[in-house]
Tab-separated table of C-alpha atoms and ligand atoms in Angstrom:
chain	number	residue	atom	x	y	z
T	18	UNK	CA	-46.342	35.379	13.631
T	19	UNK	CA	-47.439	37.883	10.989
T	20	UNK	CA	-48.017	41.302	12.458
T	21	UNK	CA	-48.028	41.997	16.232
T	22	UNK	CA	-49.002	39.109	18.426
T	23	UNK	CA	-52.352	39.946	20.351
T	24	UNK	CA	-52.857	39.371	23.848
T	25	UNK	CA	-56.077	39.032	25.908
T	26	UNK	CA	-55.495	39.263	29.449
T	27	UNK	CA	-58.199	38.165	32.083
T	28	UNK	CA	-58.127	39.331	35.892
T	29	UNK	CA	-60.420	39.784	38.934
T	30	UNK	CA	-58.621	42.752	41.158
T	31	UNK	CA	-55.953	45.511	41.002
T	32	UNK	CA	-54.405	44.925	37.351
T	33	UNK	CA	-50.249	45.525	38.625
T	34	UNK	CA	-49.419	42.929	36.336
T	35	UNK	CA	-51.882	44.105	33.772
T	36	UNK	CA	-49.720	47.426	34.155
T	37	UNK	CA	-46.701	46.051	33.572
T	38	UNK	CA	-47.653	44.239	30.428
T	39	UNK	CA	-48.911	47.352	29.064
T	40	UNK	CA	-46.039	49.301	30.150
T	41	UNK	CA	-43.818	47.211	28.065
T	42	UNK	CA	-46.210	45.932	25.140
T	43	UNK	CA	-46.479	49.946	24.412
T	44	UNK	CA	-42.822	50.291	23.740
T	45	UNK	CA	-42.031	50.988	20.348
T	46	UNK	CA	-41.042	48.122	19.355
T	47	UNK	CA	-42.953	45.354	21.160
T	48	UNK	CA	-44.005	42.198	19.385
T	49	UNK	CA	-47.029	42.080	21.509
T	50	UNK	CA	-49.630	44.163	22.222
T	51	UNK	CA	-52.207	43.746	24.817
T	52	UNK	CA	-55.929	44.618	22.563
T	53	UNK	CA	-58.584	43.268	25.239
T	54	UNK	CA	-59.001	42.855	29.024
T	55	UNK	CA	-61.924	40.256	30.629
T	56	UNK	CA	-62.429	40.393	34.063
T	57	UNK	CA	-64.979	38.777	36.176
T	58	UNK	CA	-65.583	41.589	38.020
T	59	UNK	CA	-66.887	44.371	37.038
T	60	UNK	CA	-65.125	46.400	40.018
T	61	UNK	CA	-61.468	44.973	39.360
T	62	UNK	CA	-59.060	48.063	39.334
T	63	UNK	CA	-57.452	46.483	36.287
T	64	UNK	CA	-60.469	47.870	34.007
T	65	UNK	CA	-59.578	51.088	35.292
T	66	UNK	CA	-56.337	50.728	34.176
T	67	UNK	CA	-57.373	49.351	30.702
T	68	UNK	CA	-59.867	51.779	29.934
T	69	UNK	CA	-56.932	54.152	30.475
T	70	UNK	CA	-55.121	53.231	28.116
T	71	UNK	CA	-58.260	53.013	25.649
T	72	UNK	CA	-58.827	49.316	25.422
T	73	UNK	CA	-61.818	47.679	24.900
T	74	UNK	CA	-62.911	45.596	28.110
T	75	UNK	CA	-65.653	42.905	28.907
T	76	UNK	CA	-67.072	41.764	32.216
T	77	UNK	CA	-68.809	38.581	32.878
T	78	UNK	CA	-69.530	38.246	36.051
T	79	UNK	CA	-69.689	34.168	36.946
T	80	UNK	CA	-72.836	34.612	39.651
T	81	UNK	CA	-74.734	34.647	36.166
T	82	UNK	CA	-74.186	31.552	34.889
T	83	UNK	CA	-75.731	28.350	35.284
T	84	UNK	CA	-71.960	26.812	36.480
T	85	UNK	CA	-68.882	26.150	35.484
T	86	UNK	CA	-69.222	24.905	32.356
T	87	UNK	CA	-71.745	27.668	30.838
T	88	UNK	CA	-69.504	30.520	32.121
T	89	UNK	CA	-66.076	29.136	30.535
T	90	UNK	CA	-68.233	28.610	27.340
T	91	UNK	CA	-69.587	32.698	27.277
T	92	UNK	CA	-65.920	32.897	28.468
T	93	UNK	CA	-64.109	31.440	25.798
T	94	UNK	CA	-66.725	33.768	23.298
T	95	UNK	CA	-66.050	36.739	24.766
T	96	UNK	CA	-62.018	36.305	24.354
T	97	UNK	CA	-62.622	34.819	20.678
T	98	UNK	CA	-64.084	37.794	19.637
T	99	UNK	CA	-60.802	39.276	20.270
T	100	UNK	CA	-58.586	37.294	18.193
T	101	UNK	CA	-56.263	36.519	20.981
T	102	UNK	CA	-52.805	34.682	20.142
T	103	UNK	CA	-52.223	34.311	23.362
T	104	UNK	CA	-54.236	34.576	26.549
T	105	UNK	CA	-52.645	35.775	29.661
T	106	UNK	CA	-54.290	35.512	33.307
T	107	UNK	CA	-52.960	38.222	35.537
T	108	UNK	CA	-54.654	37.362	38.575
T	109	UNK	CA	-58.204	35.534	37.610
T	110	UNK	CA	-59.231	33.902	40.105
T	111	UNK	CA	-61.700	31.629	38.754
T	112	UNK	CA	-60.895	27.406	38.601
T	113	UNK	CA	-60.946	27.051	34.457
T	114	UNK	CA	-62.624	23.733	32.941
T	115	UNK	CA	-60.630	21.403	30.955
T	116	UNK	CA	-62.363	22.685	28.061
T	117	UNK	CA	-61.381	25.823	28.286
T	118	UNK	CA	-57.635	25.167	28.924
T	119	UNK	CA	-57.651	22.552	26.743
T	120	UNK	CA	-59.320	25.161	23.771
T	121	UNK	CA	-56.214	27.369	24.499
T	122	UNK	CA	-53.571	24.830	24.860
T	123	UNK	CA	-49.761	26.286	24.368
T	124	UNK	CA	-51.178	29.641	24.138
T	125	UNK	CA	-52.162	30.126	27.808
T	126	UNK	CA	-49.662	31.931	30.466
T	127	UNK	CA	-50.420	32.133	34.032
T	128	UNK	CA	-48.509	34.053	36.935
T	129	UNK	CA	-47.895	32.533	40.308
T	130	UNK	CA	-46.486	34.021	43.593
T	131	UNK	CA	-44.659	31.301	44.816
T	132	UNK	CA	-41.295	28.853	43.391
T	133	UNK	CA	-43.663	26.599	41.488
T	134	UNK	CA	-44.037	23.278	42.628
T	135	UNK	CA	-43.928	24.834	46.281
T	136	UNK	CA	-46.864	26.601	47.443
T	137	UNK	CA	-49.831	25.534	44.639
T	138	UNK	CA	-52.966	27.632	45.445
T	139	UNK	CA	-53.869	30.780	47.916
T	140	UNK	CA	-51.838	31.866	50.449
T	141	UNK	CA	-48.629	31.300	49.428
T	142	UNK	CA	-46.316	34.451	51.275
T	143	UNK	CA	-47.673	33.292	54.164
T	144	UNK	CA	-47.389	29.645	53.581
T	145	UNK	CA	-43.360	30.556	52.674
T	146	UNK	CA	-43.144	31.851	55.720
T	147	UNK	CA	-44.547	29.356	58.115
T	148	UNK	CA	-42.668	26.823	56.315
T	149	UNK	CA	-39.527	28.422	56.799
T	150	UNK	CA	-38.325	29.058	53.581
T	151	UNK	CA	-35.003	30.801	52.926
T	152	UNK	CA	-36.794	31.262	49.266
T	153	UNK	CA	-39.460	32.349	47.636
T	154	UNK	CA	-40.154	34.153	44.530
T	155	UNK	CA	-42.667	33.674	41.360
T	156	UNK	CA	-43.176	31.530	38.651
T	157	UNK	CA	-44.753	32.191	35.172
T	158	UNK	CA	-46.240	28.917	33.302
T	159	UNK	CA	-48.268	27.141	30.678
T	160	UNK	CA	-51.613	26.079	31.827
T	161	UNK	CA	-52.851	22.719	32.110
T	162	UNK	CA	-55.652	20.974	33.809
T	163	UNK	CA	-53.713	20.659	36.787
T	164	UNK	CA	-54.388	23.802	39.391
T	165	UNK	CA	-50.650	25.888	38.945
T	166	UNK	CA	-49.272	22.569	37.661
T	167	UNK	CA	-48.102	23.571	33.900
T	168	UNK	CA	-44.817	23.267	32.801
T	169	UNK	CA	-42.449	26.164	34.080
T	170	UNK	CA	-41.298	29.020	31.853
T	171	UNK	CA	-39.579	31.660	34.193
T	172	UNK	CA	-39.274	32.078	37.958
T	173	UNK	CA	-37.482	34.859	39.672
T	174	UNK	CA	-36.305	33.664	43.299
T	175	UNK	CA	-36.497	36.265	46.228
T	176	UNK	CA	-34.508	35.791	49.275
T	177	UNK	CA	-36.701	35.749	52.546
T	178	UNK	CA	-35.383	37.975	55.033
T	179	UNK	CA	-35.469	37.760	58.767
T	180	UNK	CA	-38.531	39.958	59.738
T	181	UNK	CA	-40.526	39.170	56.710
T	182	UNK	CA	-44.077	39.617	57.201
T	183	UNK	CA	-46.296	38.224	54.591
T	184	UNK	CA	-46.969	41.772	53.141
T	185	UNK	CA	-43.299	42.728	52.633
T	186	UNK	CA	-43.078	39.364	50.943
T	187	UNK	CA	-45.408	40.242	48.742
T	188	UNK	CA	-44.570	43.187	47.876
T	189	UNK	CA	-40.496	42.161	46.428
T	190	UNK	CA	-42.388	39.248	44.830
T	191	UNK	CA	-44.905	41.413	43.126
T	192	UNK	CA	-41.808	43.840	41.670
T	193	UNK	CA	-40.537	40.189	40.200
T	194	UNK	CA	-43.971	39.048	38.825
T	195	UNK	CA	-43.841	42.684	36.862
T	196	UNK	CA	-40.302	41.569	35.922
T	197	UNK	CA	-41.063	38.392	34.518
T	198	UNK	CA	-44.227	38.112	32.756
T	199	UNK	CA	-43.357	40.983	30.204
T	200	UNK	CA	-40.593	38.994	29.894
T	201	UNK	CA	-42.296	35.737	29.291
T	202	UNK	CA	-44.761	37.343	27.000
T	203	UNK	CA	-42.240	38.810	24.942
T	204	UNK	CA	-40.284	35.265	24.533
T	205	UNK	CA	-43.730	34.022	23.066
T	206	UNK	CA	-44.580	36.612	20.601
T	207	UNK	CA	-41.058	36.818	19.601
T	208	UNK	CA	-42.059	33.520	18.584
T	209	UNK	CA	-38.634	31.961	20.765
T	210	UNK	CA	-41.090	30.263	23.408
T	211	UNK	CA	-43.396	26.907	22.654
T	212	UNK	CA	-45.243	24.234	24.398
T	213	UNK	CA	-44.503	20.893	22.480
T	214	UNK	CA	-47.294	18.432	22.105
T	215	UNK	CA	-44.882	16.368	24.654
T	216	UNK	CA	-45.752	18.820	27.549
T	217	UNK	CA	-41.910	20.240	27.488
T	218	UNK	CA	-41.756	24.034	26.723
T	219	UNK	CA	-38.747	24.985	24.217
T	220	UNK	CA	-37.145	28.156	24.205
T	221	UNK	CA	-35.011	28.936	21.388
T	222	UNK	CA	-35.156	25.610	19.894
T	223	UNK	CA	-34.236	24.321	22.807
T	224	UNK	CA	-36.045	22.599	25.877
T	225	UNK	CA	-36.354	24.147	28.955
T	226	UNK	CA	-35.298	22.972	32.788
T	227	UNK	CA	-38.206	21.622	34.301
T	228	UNK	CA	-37.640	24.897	36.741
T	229	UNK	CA	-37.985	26.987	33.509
T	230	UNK	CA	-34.887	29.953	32.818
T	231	UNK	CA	-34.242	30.779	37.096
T	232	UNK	CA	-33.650	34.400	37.612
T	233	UNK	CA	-32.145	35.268	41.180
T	234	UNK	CA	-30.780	38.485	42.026
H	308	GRF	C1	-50.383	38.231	41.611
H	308	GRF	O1	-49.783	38.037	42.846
H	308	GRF	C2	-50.289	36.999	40.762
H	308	GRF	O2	-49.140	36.256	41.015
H	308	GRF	C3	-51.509	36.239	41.164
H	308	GRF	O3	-52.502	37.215	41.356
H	308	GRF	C4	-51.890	38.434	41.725
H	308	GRF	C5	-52.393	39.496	40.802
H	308	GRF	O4	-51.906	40.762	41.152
H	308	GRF	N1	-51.865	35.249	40.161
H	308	GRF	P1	-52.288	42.033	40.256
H	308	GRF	O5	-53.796	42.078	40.190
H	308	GRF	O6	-51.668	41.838	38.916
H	308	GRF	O7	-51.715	43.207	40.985
């Protein structure tokens, strides 16, 4: 990719992964920089954090729009605007249409706090927990029009500990999320990371596990 690869992340709350992104996309050095954040709300800490660093934002709040549709449309506009070469959502927590995942196909990273397939939607420390798990951990992907359902990337496994509480959890998986999505993002605007037209995501040439590249500590 000529030049630095440009990233527009979207969010709705407190922007940690948004800081982490920036915190290594401002290295000297990076292949990517982050030059927009969306949010749907306009009261997400994450705007705080990118008007910090000087970069422009844009709110559209989705109680505005007529539904779905007509608010991934002004969506998809707003994000344009910016060029993006690859979109990242840190923590949006709106449903996207097919349209819109389908207009950003194999340039569209999400971040989930669980060991993707386990634990799909809200919840999930807790969920870990009640179910017993020995593991949990986080799992960056492509997005499809299945809910968390893309093909893996990265995960980084945390082991659960007796005395766990869903906050503690949360908190050693949220150190790995800031661990692994700079990472992730770095792999694509390095250019090293691709989702094929078959659904399989390369790295390197090479196709990935279906787990994605495992990290465990
Ligand atoms: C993270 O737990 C991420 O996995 C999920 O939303 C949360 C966002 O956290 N998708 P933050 O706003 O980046 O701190």
């Amino acid at each position: 990719m000529p030049g630095p690869c440009n990233v527009v992340v979207l969010l709705s709350g407190h922007g940690s992964n948004l800081q982490a992104l920036l915190d290594s996309t401002m290295a000297p050095g990076s292949p990517a920089r982050v030059c927009a954040v969306v949010s749907n709300r306009a009261d997400a800490h994450g705007l705080v954090r990118a008007h910090a660093h000087g970069l422009p934002t844009c709110v559209l709040d989705h109680a505005h729009y007529a539904g779905r549709d007509a608010f991934d449309a002004a969506l998809m506009d707003s994000i344009d605007r910016f060029t993006p070469d690859l979109v990242v959502l840190a923590g949006f927590m709106r449903i996207l249409t097919p349209a819109f995942v389908r207009h950003y196909q194999g340039r569209l990273l999400n971040i989930h706090p669980s060991l993707l397939p386990r634990h799909k939607g809200l919840h999930t420390h807790q969920r870990a927990l009640q179910a017993g798990d020995t593991e949990h951990g986080c799992t960056v992907h492509f997005v499809t029009e299945e809910l968390d359902g893309g093909p893996l990337v990265v995960q980084a496994v945390v082991t659960v500990e007796s005395g766990d509480t869903p906050h503690t959890l949360a908190q050693r998986v949220h150190a790995q999320e800031h661990r692994v999505y700079p990472l992730a993002v770095r792999w694509f605007a390095e250019g090293r990371l691709m989702l094929a037209a078959s659904g399989r995501v390369y790295l390197d040439g090479q196709p990935m596990a279906a787990s994605g590249h495992v990290i465990r500590q």
